[in-house]
Amino acid sequence: MVQRPPSAAVLVLHGGRETGTEPPPPGLLNLPGTRMRPFVRALGRAARTAGTGAGPASASASSAGPALGSSAGPASATGAGSGVLVRQVRYGHRGWNGDRADPFHDAVAALDALRDEAGDELPVVLLGHSMGARAALRAAGHPLVRGVVGLAPWCPPGDPVTQLADRDVVLVHSNRDRLTSPQASQSLTARARRAGARTCMITVRGGDHAMIRRAPAWHRVTTELVLGLLGSGSLPAPVGAALALPATAEATEGTLDLDLDLGAGAGPAGRPPTAVPPRR
């Protein structure tokens, strides 16, 4: 059967360290990468269920070589029925490494490789955890990127936000995170909104940085957010309302509680979902 090109894509960026120039360990020994595998599986299942009508794409996991000479060569898994490609980015180094910002460059190289592979019109959502969320936010100015979903993101106060203009940005953070700051995430949503982004923050009460506590809730809300931002599913109505807030809105106005506002399930158990029209 002739495989059709994907109709949309998700690039998954795992966490790492503040510093570390050595490459990540291989396979399951790369614990930050292993931590994201359940999210990749959940996205693949949901994409197949959504069935956007884009026709089939390869459903098997495969590996590609380094993109543009970097170590960002992705390993991919695809939602077959929907044509939504879900791809994990490989890093050349374990750490952010100060001004080098190595994971950011890996993310851009992976986006460039996607553009070479699938064309200039492919809508992409970046899904990142911790350091990977920082890389996703930094790389969001790439022309393919429609939005960013950041899980327990690392958001230093001096990081730029102008690249987030005209993007949808949803940050999901535990109120008990001890490694990255939920207050910094909330501050970034306000700064990015003033810079022209559409932003929202979701608080996971009782969660943790590794997303082990309340793992099913993390997986559910992340899947709905990613597919909703791609237009392959529906966003919960409170998220859509937060994204539509004016640039002058306070950070607290765009902050939601997973349990109180989204019913912990981010969809069927919460308030009615809302469809988000495609944006470029």
PDB file of C-alpha atoms in Angstrom:
ATOM      1  CA  MET A   1       0.000   0.000   0.000  1.00  0.00           C
ATOM      2  CA  VAL A   2       1.285   3.446  -0.887  1.00  0.00           C
ATOM      3  CA  GLN A   3       1.858   5.460   2.266  1.00  0.00           C
ATOM      4  CA  ARG A   4       0.500   8.954   2.362  1.00  0.00           C
ATOM      5  CA  PRO A   5       2.521  11.746   3.950  1.00  0.00           C
ATOM      6  CA  PRO A   6       1.517  12.743   7.482  1.00  0.00           C
ATOM      7  CA  SER A   7      -1.119  15.423   7.911  1.00  0.00           C
ATOM      8  CA  ALA A   8       0.398  16.678  11.177  1.00  0.00           C
ATOM      9  CA  ALA A   9       3.261  15.866  13.516  1.00  0.00           C
ATOM     10  CA  VAL A  10       4.263  15.900  17.173  1.00  0.00           C
ATOM     11  CA  LEU A  11       7.907  16.235  18.184  1.00  0.00           C
ATOM     12  CA  VAL A  12       8.604  14.913  21.676  1.00  0.00           C
ATOM     13  CA  LEU A  13      11.541  16.355  23.632  1.00  0.00           C
ATOM     14  CA  HIS A  14      12.545  14.683  26.890  1.00  0.00           C
ATOM     15  CA  GLY A  15      14.269  16.237  29.880  1.00  0.00           C
ATOM     16  CA  GLY A  16      17.927  16.386  30.766  1.00  0.00           C
ATOM     17  CA  ARG A  17      20.411  18.290  32.890  1.00  0.00           C
ATOM     18  CA  GLU A  18      21.504  21.857  33.315  1.00  0.00           C
ATOM     19  CA  THR A  19      24.993  20.851  32.199  1.00  0.00           C
ATOM     20  CA  GLY A  20      26.355  17.731  30.530  1.00  0.00           C
ATOM     21  CA  THR A  21      28.255  17.529  27.263  1.00  0.00           C
ATOM     22  CA  GLU A  22      28.303  13.736  27.076  1.00  0.00           C
ATOM     23  CA  PRO A  23      25.649  12.053  24.907  1.00  0.00           C
ATOM     24  CA  PRO A  24      22.586  10.539  26.606  1.00  0.00           C
ATOM     25  CA  PRO A  25      22.880   6.819  27.385  1.00  0.00           C
ATOM     26  CA  PRO A  26      21.234   4.431  24.927  1.00  0.00           C
ATOM     27  CA  GLY A  27      17.758   2.922  25.103  1.00  0.00           C
ATOM     28  CA  LEU A  28      16.070   2.413  28.443  1.00  0.00           C
ATOM     29  CA  LEU A  29      19.149   3.661  30.276  1.00  0.00           C
ATOM     30  CA  ASN A  30      18.170   7.150  29.136  1.00  0.00           C
ATOM     31  CA  LEU A  31      15.628   7.634  31.917  1.00  0.00           C
ATOM     32  CA  PRO A  32      14.328  11.056  30.773  1.00  0.00           C
ATOM     33  CA  GLY A  33      13.656   9.570  27.336  1.00  0.00           C
ATOM     34  CA  THR A  34      12.049   6.462  28.815  1.00  0.00           C
ATOM     35  CA  ARG A  35       9.794   8.715  30.883  1.00  0.00           C
ATOM     36  CA  MET A  36       8.226  10.071  27.686  1.00  0.00           C
ATOM     37  CA  ARG A  37       7.461   6.694  26.112  1.00  0.00           C
ATOM     38  CA  PRO A  38       4.008   6.382  27.739  1.00  0.00           C
ATOM     39  CA  PHE A  39       3.120   9.783  26.280  1.00  0.00           C
ATOM     40  CA  VAL A  40       4.235   8.655  22.818  1.00  0.00           C
ATOM     41  CA  ARG A  41       2.110   5.494  23.110  1.00  0.00           C
ATOM     42  CA  ALA A  42      -0.907   7.432  24.374  1.00  0.00           C
ATOM     43  CA  LEU A  43      -0.639   9.919  21.520  1.00  0.00           C
ATOM     44  CA  GLY A  44      -0.346   7.135  18.953  1.00  0.00           C
ATOM     45  CA  ARG A  45      -3.443   5.362  20.300  1.00  0.00           C
ATOM     46  CA  ALA A  46      -5.457   8.566  20.454  1.00  0.00           C
ATOM     47  CA  ALA A  47      -4.404   9.598  16.962  1.00  0.00           C
ATOM     48  CA  ARG A  48      -5.560   6.270  15.553  1.00  0.00           C
ATOM     49  CA  THR A  49      -8.866   6.590  17.407  1.00  0.00           C
ATOM     50  CA  ALA A  50      -9.372  10.172  16.252  1.00  0.00           C
ATOM     51  CA  GLY A  51      -9.199   9.103  12.591  1.00  0.00           C
ATOM     52  CA  THR A  52      -8.890  12.514  10.980  1.00  0.00           C
ATOM     53  CA  GLY A  53      -9.430  11.063   7.543  1.00  0.00           C
ATOM     54  CA  ALA A  54      -5.952  11.922   6.380  1.00  0.00           C
ATOM     55  CA  GLY A  55      -5.351   8.364   5.274  1.00  0.00           C
ATOM     56  CA  PRO A  56      -2.870   5.822   6.574  1.00  0.00           C
ATOM     57  CA  ALA A  57       0.746   6.436   7.362  1.00  0.00           C
ATOM     58  CA  SER A  58       3.431   4.117   8.619  1.00  0.00           C
ATOM     59  CA  ALA A  59       2.485   2.772  12.035  1.00  0.00           C
ATOM     60  CA  SER A  60       5.798   1.148  12.887  1.00  0.00           C
ATOM     61  CA  ALA A  61       8.588   2.620  14.967  1.00  0.00           C
ATOM     62  CA  SER A  62      11.642   3.448  12.913  1.00  0.00           C
ATOM     63  CA  SER A  63      14.924   5.272  13.248  1.00  0.00           C
ATOM     64  CA  ALA A  64      16.356   7.991  11.085  1.00  0.00           C
ATOM     65  CA  GLY A  65      19.915   9.204  10.831  1.00  0.00           C
ATOM     66  CA  PRO A  66      21.139  12.505  12.210  1.00  0.00           C
ATOM     67  CA  ALA A  67      19.239  15.502  10.903  1.00  0.00           C
ATOM     68  CA  LEU A  68      21.358  18.121   9.162  1.00  0.00           C
ATOM     69  CA  GLY A  69      24.529  16.708  10.645  1.00  0.00           C
ATOM     70  CA  SER A  70      23.308  17.019  14.240  1.00  0.00           C
ATOM     71  CA  SER A  71      22.326  14.357  16.728  1.00  0.00           C
ATOM     72  CA  ALA A  72      18.662  15.223  16.390  1.00  0.00           C
ATOM     73  CA  GLY A  73      17.895  12.236  14.226  1.00  0.00           C
ATOM     74  CA  PRO A  74      14.461  11.084  15.436  1.00  0.00           C
ATOM     75  CA  ALA A  75      12.964   7.738  16.274  1.00  0.00           C
ATOM     76  CA  SER A  76       9.348   7.804  15.172  1.00  0.00           C
ATOM     77  CA  ALA A  77       6.038   6.182  15.885  1.00  0.00           C
ATOM     78  CA  THR A  78       3.000   7.123  13.845  1.00  0.00           C
ATOM     79  CA  GLY A  79      -0.742   7.114  14.441  1.00  0.00           C
ATOM     80  CA  ALA A  80      -1.750   5.103  11.403  1.00  0.00           C
ATOM     81  CA  GLY A  81      -5.387   5.994  10.976  1.00  0.00           C
ATOM     82  CA  SER A  82      -4.982   9.705  11.396  1.00  0.00           C
ATOM     83  CA  GLY A  83      -1.740  10.514   9.616  1.00  0.00           C
ATOM     84  CA  VAL A  84      -0.346  12.153  12.761  1.00  0.00           C
ATOM     85  CA  LEU A  85       3.362  11.475  13.074  1.00  0.00           C
ATOM     86  CA  VAL A  86       4.720  11.212  16.629  1.00  0.00           C
ATOM     87  CA  ARG A  87       8.487  11.492  16.724  1.00  0.00           C
ATOM     88  CA  GLN A  88      11.023  11.632  19.555  1.00  0.00           C
ATOM     89  CA  VAL A  89      14.006  13.924  19.181  1.00  0.00           C
ATOM     90  CA  ARG A  90      17.452  12.568  19.989  1.00  0.00           C
ATOM     91  CA  TYR A  91      19.903  14.852  21.724  1.00  0.00           C
ATOM     92  CA  GLY A  92      23.599  15.066  21.065  1.00  0.00           C
ATOM     93  CA  HIS A  93      24.268  16.066  24.694  1.00  0.00           C
ATOM     94  CA  ARG A  94      22.595  15.415  28.025  1.00  0.00           C
ATOM     95  CA  GLY A  95      22.587  19.031  29.167  1.00  0.00           C
ATOM     96  CA  TRP A  96      21.401  22.475  28.157  1.00  0.00           C
ATOM     97  CA  ASN A  97      24.938  23.772  28.609  1.00  0.00           C
ATOM     98  CA  GLY A  98      24.447  27.471  29.080  1.00  0.00           C
ATOM     99  CA  ASP A  99      24.585  29.667  26.005  1.00  0.00           C
ATOM    100  CA  ARG A 100      25.168  26.596  23.835  1.00  0.00           C
ATOM    101  CA  ALA A 101      21.502  25.615  24.354  1.00  0.00           C
ATOM    102  CA  ASP A 102      22.240  22.251  22.759  1.00  0.00           C
ATOM    103  CA  PRO A 103      18.699  20.754  22.924  1.00  0.00           C
ATOM    104  CA  PHE A 104      17.292  23.842  21.228  1.00  0.00           C
ATOM    105  CA  HIS A 105      19.549  23.274  18.235  1.00  0.00           C
ATOM    106  CA  ASP A 106      18.615  19.575  18.175  1.00  0.00           C
ATOM    107  CA  ALA A 107      14.925  20.552  18.107  1.00  0.00           C
ATOM    108  CA  VAL A 108      15.438  22.991  15.239  1.00  0.00           C
ATOM    109  CA  ALA A 109      17.372  20.367  13.269  1.00  0.00           C
ATOM    110  CA  ALA A 110      14.566  17.867  13.781  1.00  0.00           C
ATOM    111  CA  LEU A 111      12.013  20.441  12.601  1.00  0.00           C
ATOM    112  CA  ASP A 112      14.110  21.171   9.528  1.00  0.00           C
ATOM    113  CA  ALA A 113      14.278  17.434   8.805  1.00  0.00           C
ATOM    114  CA  LEU A 114      10.479  17.204   9.079  1.00  0.00           C
ATOM    115  CA  ARG A 115      10.101  20.100   6.653  1.00  0.00           C
ATOM    116  CA  ASP A 116      12.427  18.391   4.167  1.00  0.00           C
ATOM    117  CA  GLU A 117      10.456  15.178   4.567  1.00  0.00           C
ATOM    118  CA  ALA A 118       6.858  16.424   4.580  1.00  0.00           C
ATOM    119  CA  GLY A 119       6.855  19.974   3.210  1.00  0.00           C
ATOM    120  CA  ASP A 120       6.374  23.513   4.450  1.00  0.00           C
ATOM    121  CA  GLU A 121       2.698  23.163   5.389  1.00  0.00           C
ATOM    122  CA  LEU A 122       2.985  20.371   7.976  1.00  0.00           C
ATOM    123  CA  PRO A 123       1.504  21.592  11.299  1.00  0.00           C
ATOM    124  CA  VAL A 124       3.620  20.589  14.285  1.00  0.00           C
ATOM    125  CA  VAL A 125       3.079  20.664  18.038  1.00  0.00           C
ATOM    126  CA  LEU A 126       6.151  20.428  20.247  1.00  0.00           C
ATOM    127  CA  LEU A 127       5.713  18.355  23.415  1.00  0.00           C
ATOM    128  CA  GLY A 128       8.515  18.764  25.930  1.00  0.00           C
ATOM    129  CA  HIS A 129       9.249  17.818  29.529  1.00  0.00           C
ATOM    130  CA  SER A 130      11.492  19.872  31.824  1.00  0.00           C
ATOM    131  CA  MET A 131      14.617  20.774  29.798  1.00  0.00           C
ATOM    132  CA  GLY A 132      12.818  19.489  26.706  1.00  0.00           C
ATOM    133  CA  ALA A 133       9.995  21.950  27.357  1.00  0.00           C
ATOM    134  CA  ARG A 134      12.537  24.761  27.502  1.00  0.00           C
ATOM    135  CA  ALA A 135      13.910  23.605  24.156  1.00  0.00           C
ATOM    136  CA  ALA A 136      10.385  23.407  22.731  1.00  0.00           C
ATOM    137  CA  LEU A 137       9.554  26.936  23.837  1.00  0.00           C
ATOM    138  CA  ARG A 138      12.802  28.264  22.387  1.00  0.00           C
ATOM    139  CA  ALA A 139      12.262  26.441  19.054  1.00  0.00           C
ATOM    140  CA  ALA A 140       8.619  27.488  18.693  1.00  0.00           C
ATOM    141  CA  GLY A 141       9.501  30.246  16.252  1.00  0.00           C
ATOM    142  CA  HIS A 142      10.153  27.644  13.549  1.00  0.00           C
ATOM    143  CA  PRO A 143       7.604  28.105  10.736  1.00  0.00           C
ATOM    144  CA  LEU A 144       6.187  24.578  11.125  1.00  0.00           C
ATOM    145  CA  VAL A 145       5.275  25.003  14.786  1.00  0.00           C
ATOM    146  CA  ARG A 146       1.659  25.632  15.656  1.00  0.00           C
ATOM    147  CA  GLY A 147       1.902  25.194  19.411  1.00  0.00           C
ATOM    148  CA  VAL A 148       3.801  23.957  22.445  1.00  0.00           C
ATOM    149  CA  VAL A 149       2.727  21.730  25.310  1.00  0.00           C
ATOM    150  CA  GLY A 150       5.260  21.949  28.134  1.00  0.00           C
ATOM    151  CA  LEU A 151       5.223  19.463  31.012  1.00  0.00           C
ATOM    152  CA  ALA A 152       6.921  20.570  34.246  1.00  0.00           C
ATOM    153  CA  PRO A 153       8.848  23.062  32.122  1.00  0.00           C
ATOM    154  CA  TRP A 154      12.126  24.704  33.011  1.00  0.00           C
ATOM    155  CA  CYS A 155      11.401  28.397  32.476  1.00  0.00           C
ATOM    156  CA  PRO A 156      14.270  30.676  33.570  1.00  0.00           C
ATOM    157  CA  PRO A 157      12.985  34.243  33.923  1.00  0.00           C
ATOM    158  CA  GLY A 158      15.350  35.636  31.306  1.00  0.00           C
ATOM    159  CA  ASP A 159      14.383  33.261  28.501  1.00  0.00           C
ATOM    160  CA  PRO A 160      12.951  34.969  25.384  1.00  0.00           C
ATOM    161  CA  VAL A 161       9.247  34.818  24.515  1.00  0.00           C
ATOM    162  CA  THR A 162       8.968  36.831  21.286  1.00  0.00           C
ATOM    163  CA  GLN A 163       9.326  33.618  19.242  1.00  0.00           C
ATOM    164  CA  LEU A 164       6.032  32.437  20.771  1.00  0.00           C
ATOM    165  CA  ALA A 165       3.949  35.124  19.030  1.00  0.00           C
ATOM    166  CA  ASP A 166       0.925  33.638  17.237  1.00  0.00           C
ATOM    167  CA  ARG A 167       1.544  30.244  18.842  1.00  0.00           C
ATOM    168  CA  ASP A 168      -0.624  28.296  21.285  1.00  0.00           C
ATOM    169  CA  VAL A 169       1.294  27.527  24.481  1.00  0.00           C
ATOM    170  CA  VAL A 170      -0.053  25.315  27.271  1.00  0.00           C
ATOM    171  CA  LEU A 171       2.145  24.581  30.270  1.00  0.00           C
ATOM    172  CA  VAL A 172       1.226  21.795  32.704  1.00  0.00           C
ATOM    173  CA  HIS A 173       2.927  21.879  36.105  1.00  0.00           C
ATOM    174  CA  SER A 174       2.541  20.213  39.487  1.00  0.00           C
ATOM    175  CA  ASN A 175       2.083  22.488  42.465  1.00  0.00           C
ATOM    176  CA  ARG A 176       4.535  20.225  44.328  1.00  0.00           C
ATOM    177  CA  ASP A 177       7.337  20.286  41.788  1.00  0.00           C
ATOM    178  CA  ARG A 178      10.667  20.755  43.561  1.00  0.00           C
ATOM    179  CA  LEU A 179      12.952  20.734  40.515  1.00  0.00           C
ATOM    180  CA  THR A 180      11.328  23.330  38.262  1.00  0.00           C
ATOM    181  CA  SER A 181       9.163  26.230  39.341  1.00  0.00           C
ATOM    182  CA  PRO A 182       5.407  26.339  38.695  1.00  0.00           C
ATOM    183  CA  GLN A 183       5.535  30.053  39.522  1.00  0.00           C
ATOM    184  CA  ALA A 184       8.078  30.567  36.732  1.00  0.00           C
ATOM    185  CA  SER A 185       5.790  28.695  34.328  1.00  0.00           C
ATOM    186  CA  GLN A 186       2.875  30.919  35.263  1.00  0.00           C
ATOM    187  CA  SER A 187       5.019  34.005  34.791  1.00  0.00           C
ATOM    188  CA  LEU A 188       6.111  32.831  31.343  1.00  0.00           C
ATOM    189  CA  THR A 189       2.501  32.396  30.213  1.00  0.00           C
ATOM    190  CA  ALA A 190       1.832  36.051  31.065  1.00  0.00           C
ATOM    191  CA  ARG A 191       5.026  37.308  29.404  1.00  0.00           C
ATOM    192  CA  ALA A 192       4.338  35.237  26.287  1.00  0.00           C
ATOM    193  CA  ARG A 193       0.740  36.449  26.101  1.00  0.00           C
ATOM    194  CA  ARG A 194       1.940  40.033  26.124  1.00  0.00           C
ATOM    195  CA  ALA A 195       4.303  39.092  23.278  1.00  0.00           C
ATOM    196  CA  GLY A 196       1.413  37.844  21.152  1.00  0.00           C
ATOM    197  CA  ALA A 197       1.096  34.182  22.150  1.00  0.00           C
ATOM    198  CA  ARG A 198      -2.099  32.425  23.205  1.00  0.00           C
ATOM    199  CA  THR A 199      -1.282  30.852  26.557  1.00  0.00           C
ATOM    200  CA  CYS A 200      -2.669  28.736  29.367  1.00  0.00           C
ATOM    201  CA  MET A 201      -1.284  26.984  32.447  1.00  0.00           C
ATOM    202  CA  ILE A 202      -2.767  23.877  34.054  1.00  0.00           C
ATOM    203  CA  THR A 203      -1.910  22.975  37.648  1.00  0.00           C
ATOM    204  CA  VAL A 204      -1.729  19.296  38.599  1.00  0.00           C
ATOM    205  CA  ARG A 205      -2.293  19.165  42.321  1.00  0.00           C
ATOM    206  CA  GLY A 206      -0.334  16.453  44.092  1.00  0.00           C
ATOM    207  CA  GLY A 207       1.790  15.593  41.067  1.00  0.00           C
ATOM    208  CA  ASP A 208       5.560  15.544  40.837  1.00  0.00           C
ATOM    209  CA  HIS A 209       8.305  16.570  38.443  1.00  0.00           C
ATOM    210  CA  ALA A 210       8.763  13.047  37.045  1.00  0.00           C
ATOM    211  CA  MET A 211       4.999  12.793  36.317  1.00  0.00           C
ATOM    212  CA  ILE A 212       4.850   9.451  38.146  1.00  0.00           C
ATOM    213  CA  ARG A 213       2.280  10.550  40.691  1.00  0.00           C
ATOM    214  CA  ARG A 214      -1.068  10.836  38.909  1.00  0.00           C
ATOM    215  CA  ALA A 215       0.518   9.469  35.741  1.00  0.00           C
ATOM    216  CA  PRO A 216      -2.813   8.583  34.015  1.00  0.00           C
ATOM    217  CA  ALA A 217      -4.026  12.168  34.484  1.00  0.00           C
ATOM    218  CA  TRP A 218      -0.789  13.547  33.002  1.00  0.00           C
ATOM    219  CA  HIS A 219      -1.152  11.213  30.005  1.00  0.00           C
ATOM    220  CA  ARG A 220      -4.826  12.057  29.414  1.00  0.00           C
ATOM    221  CA  VAL A 221      -4.534  15.812  29.617  1.00  0.00           C
ATOM    222  CA  THR A 222      -1.383  15.869  27.506  1.00  0.00           C
ATOM    223  CA  THR A 223      -2.959  13.773  24.763  1.00  0.00           C
ATOM    224  CA  GLU A 224      -6.049  15.965  24.580  1.00  0.00           C
ATOM    225  CA  LEU A 225      -3.998  19.149  24.557  1.00  0.00           C
ATOM    226  CA  VAL A 226      -1.648  18.005  21.799  1.00  0.00           C
ATOM    227  CA  LEU A 227      -4.340  16.647  19.493  1.00  0.00           C
ATOM    228  CA  GLY A 228      -6.581  19.620  20.244  1.00  0.00           C
ATOM    229  CA  LEU A 229      -3.874  22.122  19.278  1.00  0.00           C
ATOM    230  CA  LEU A 230      -3.253  20.177  16.074  1.00  0.00           C
ATOM    231  CA  GLY A 231      -6.952  20.307  15.193  1.00  0.00           C
ATOM    232  CA  SER A 232      -7.136  16.495  15.326  1.00  0.00           C
ATOM    233  CA  GLY A 233      -9.289  16.586  18.455  1.00  0.00           C
ATOM    234  CA  SER A 234     -11.116  18.961  20.771  1.00  0.00           C
ATOM    235  CA  LEU A 235      -9.684  21.091  23.535  1.00  0.00           C
ATOM    236  CA  PRO A 236     -11.511  21.375  26.855  1.00  0.00           C
ATOM    237  CA  ALA A 237     -13.592  24.538  26.850  1.00  0.00           C
ATOM    238  CA  PRO A 238     -11.701  26.187  29.749  1.00  0.00           C
ATOM    239  CA  VAL A 239      -8.413  25.766  27.868  1.00  0.00           C
ATOM    240  CA  GLY A 240      -9.900  27.325  24.748  1.00  0.00           C
ATOM    241  CA  ALA A 241     -11.194  30.224  26.837  1.00  0.00           C
ATOM    242  CA  ALA A 242      -7.785  30.752  28.451  1.00  0.00           C
ATOM    243  CA  LEU A 243      -6.069  30.772  25.063  1.00  0.00           C
ATOM    244  CA  ALA A 244      -8.488  33.485  23.932  1.00  0.00           C
ATOM    245  CA  LEU A 245      -7.678  35.854  26.814  1.00  0.00           C
ATOM    246  CA  PRO A 246      -6.422  39.326  25.843  1.00  0.00           C
ATOM    247  CA  ALA A 247      -2.754  40.226  26.080  1.00  0.00           C
ATOM    248  CA  THR A 248      -3.449  42.309  29.184  1.00  0.00           C
ATOM    249  CA  ALA A 249      -4.841  39.386  31.193  1.00  0.00           C
ATOM    250  CA  GLU A 250      -3.165  38.547  34.484  1.00  0.00           C
ATOM    251  CA  ALA A 251      -1.245  35.293  34.794  1.00  0.00           C
ATOM    252  CA  THR A 252      -3.802  33.930  37.254  1.00  0.00           C
ATOM    253  CA  GLU A 253      -6.628  34.434  34.754  1.00  0.00           C
ATOM    254  CA  GLY A 254      -5.039  31.940  32.383  1.00  0.00           C
ATOM    255  CA  THR A 255      -4.262  29.377  35.086  1.00  0.00           C
ATOM    256  CA  LEU A 256      -6.537  26.341  35.405  1.00  0.00           C
ATOM    257  CA  ASP A 257      -6.762  23.552  37.960  1.00  0.00           C
ATOM    258  CA  LEU A 258      -6.783  20.059  36.468  1.00  0.00           C
ATOM    259  CA  ASP A 259      -9.309  18.789  39.001  1.00  0.00           C
ATOM    260  CA  LEU A 260     -11.527  21.815  39.526  1.00  0.00           C
ATOM    261  CA  ASP A 261     -11.632  23.130  35.951  1.00  0.00           C
ATOM    262  CA  LEU A 262     -10.999  20.042  33.836  1.00  0.00           C
ATOM    263  CA  GLY A 263     -12.424  17.256  35.968  1.00  0.00           C
ATOM    264  CA  ALA A 264      -9.001  15.502  36.065  1.00  0.00           C
ATOM    265  CA  GLY A 265      -9.728  13.928  32.717  1.00  0.00           C
ATOM    266  CA  ALA A 266      -9.411  17.019  30.567  1.00  0.00           C
ATOM    267  CA  GLY A 267     -12.482  16.161  28.526  1.00  0.00           C
ATOM    268  CA  PRO A 268     -15.336  13.711  29.092  1.00  0.00           C
ATOM    269  CA  ALA A 269     -15.186  14.134  32.879  1.00  0.00           C
ATOM    270  CA  GLY A 270     -14.717  17.896  32.747  1.00  0.00           C
ATOM    271  CA  ARG A 271     -16.494  20.722  31.045  1.00  0.00           C
ATOM    272  CA  PRO A 272     -17.599  20.247  27.429  1.00  0.00           C
ATOM    273  CA  PRO A 273     -14.731  20.336  24.950  1.00  0.00           C
ATOM    274  CA  THR A 274     -14.358  22.957  22.293  1.00  0.00           C
ATOM    275  CA  ALA A 275     -12.967  22.585  18.814  1.00  0.00           C
ATOM    276  CA  VAL A 276     -10.079  24.882  17.922  1.00  0.00           C
ATOM    277  CA  PRO A 277      -9.891  25.958  14.295  1.00  0.00           C
ATOM    278  CA  PRO A 278      -6.573  25.360  12.543  1.00  0.00           C
ATOM    279  CA  ARG A 279      -4.093  28.205  12.962  1.00  0.00           C
ATOM    280  CA  ARG A 280      -0.861  28.901  11.122  1.00  0.00           C
TER     281      ARG A 280
END
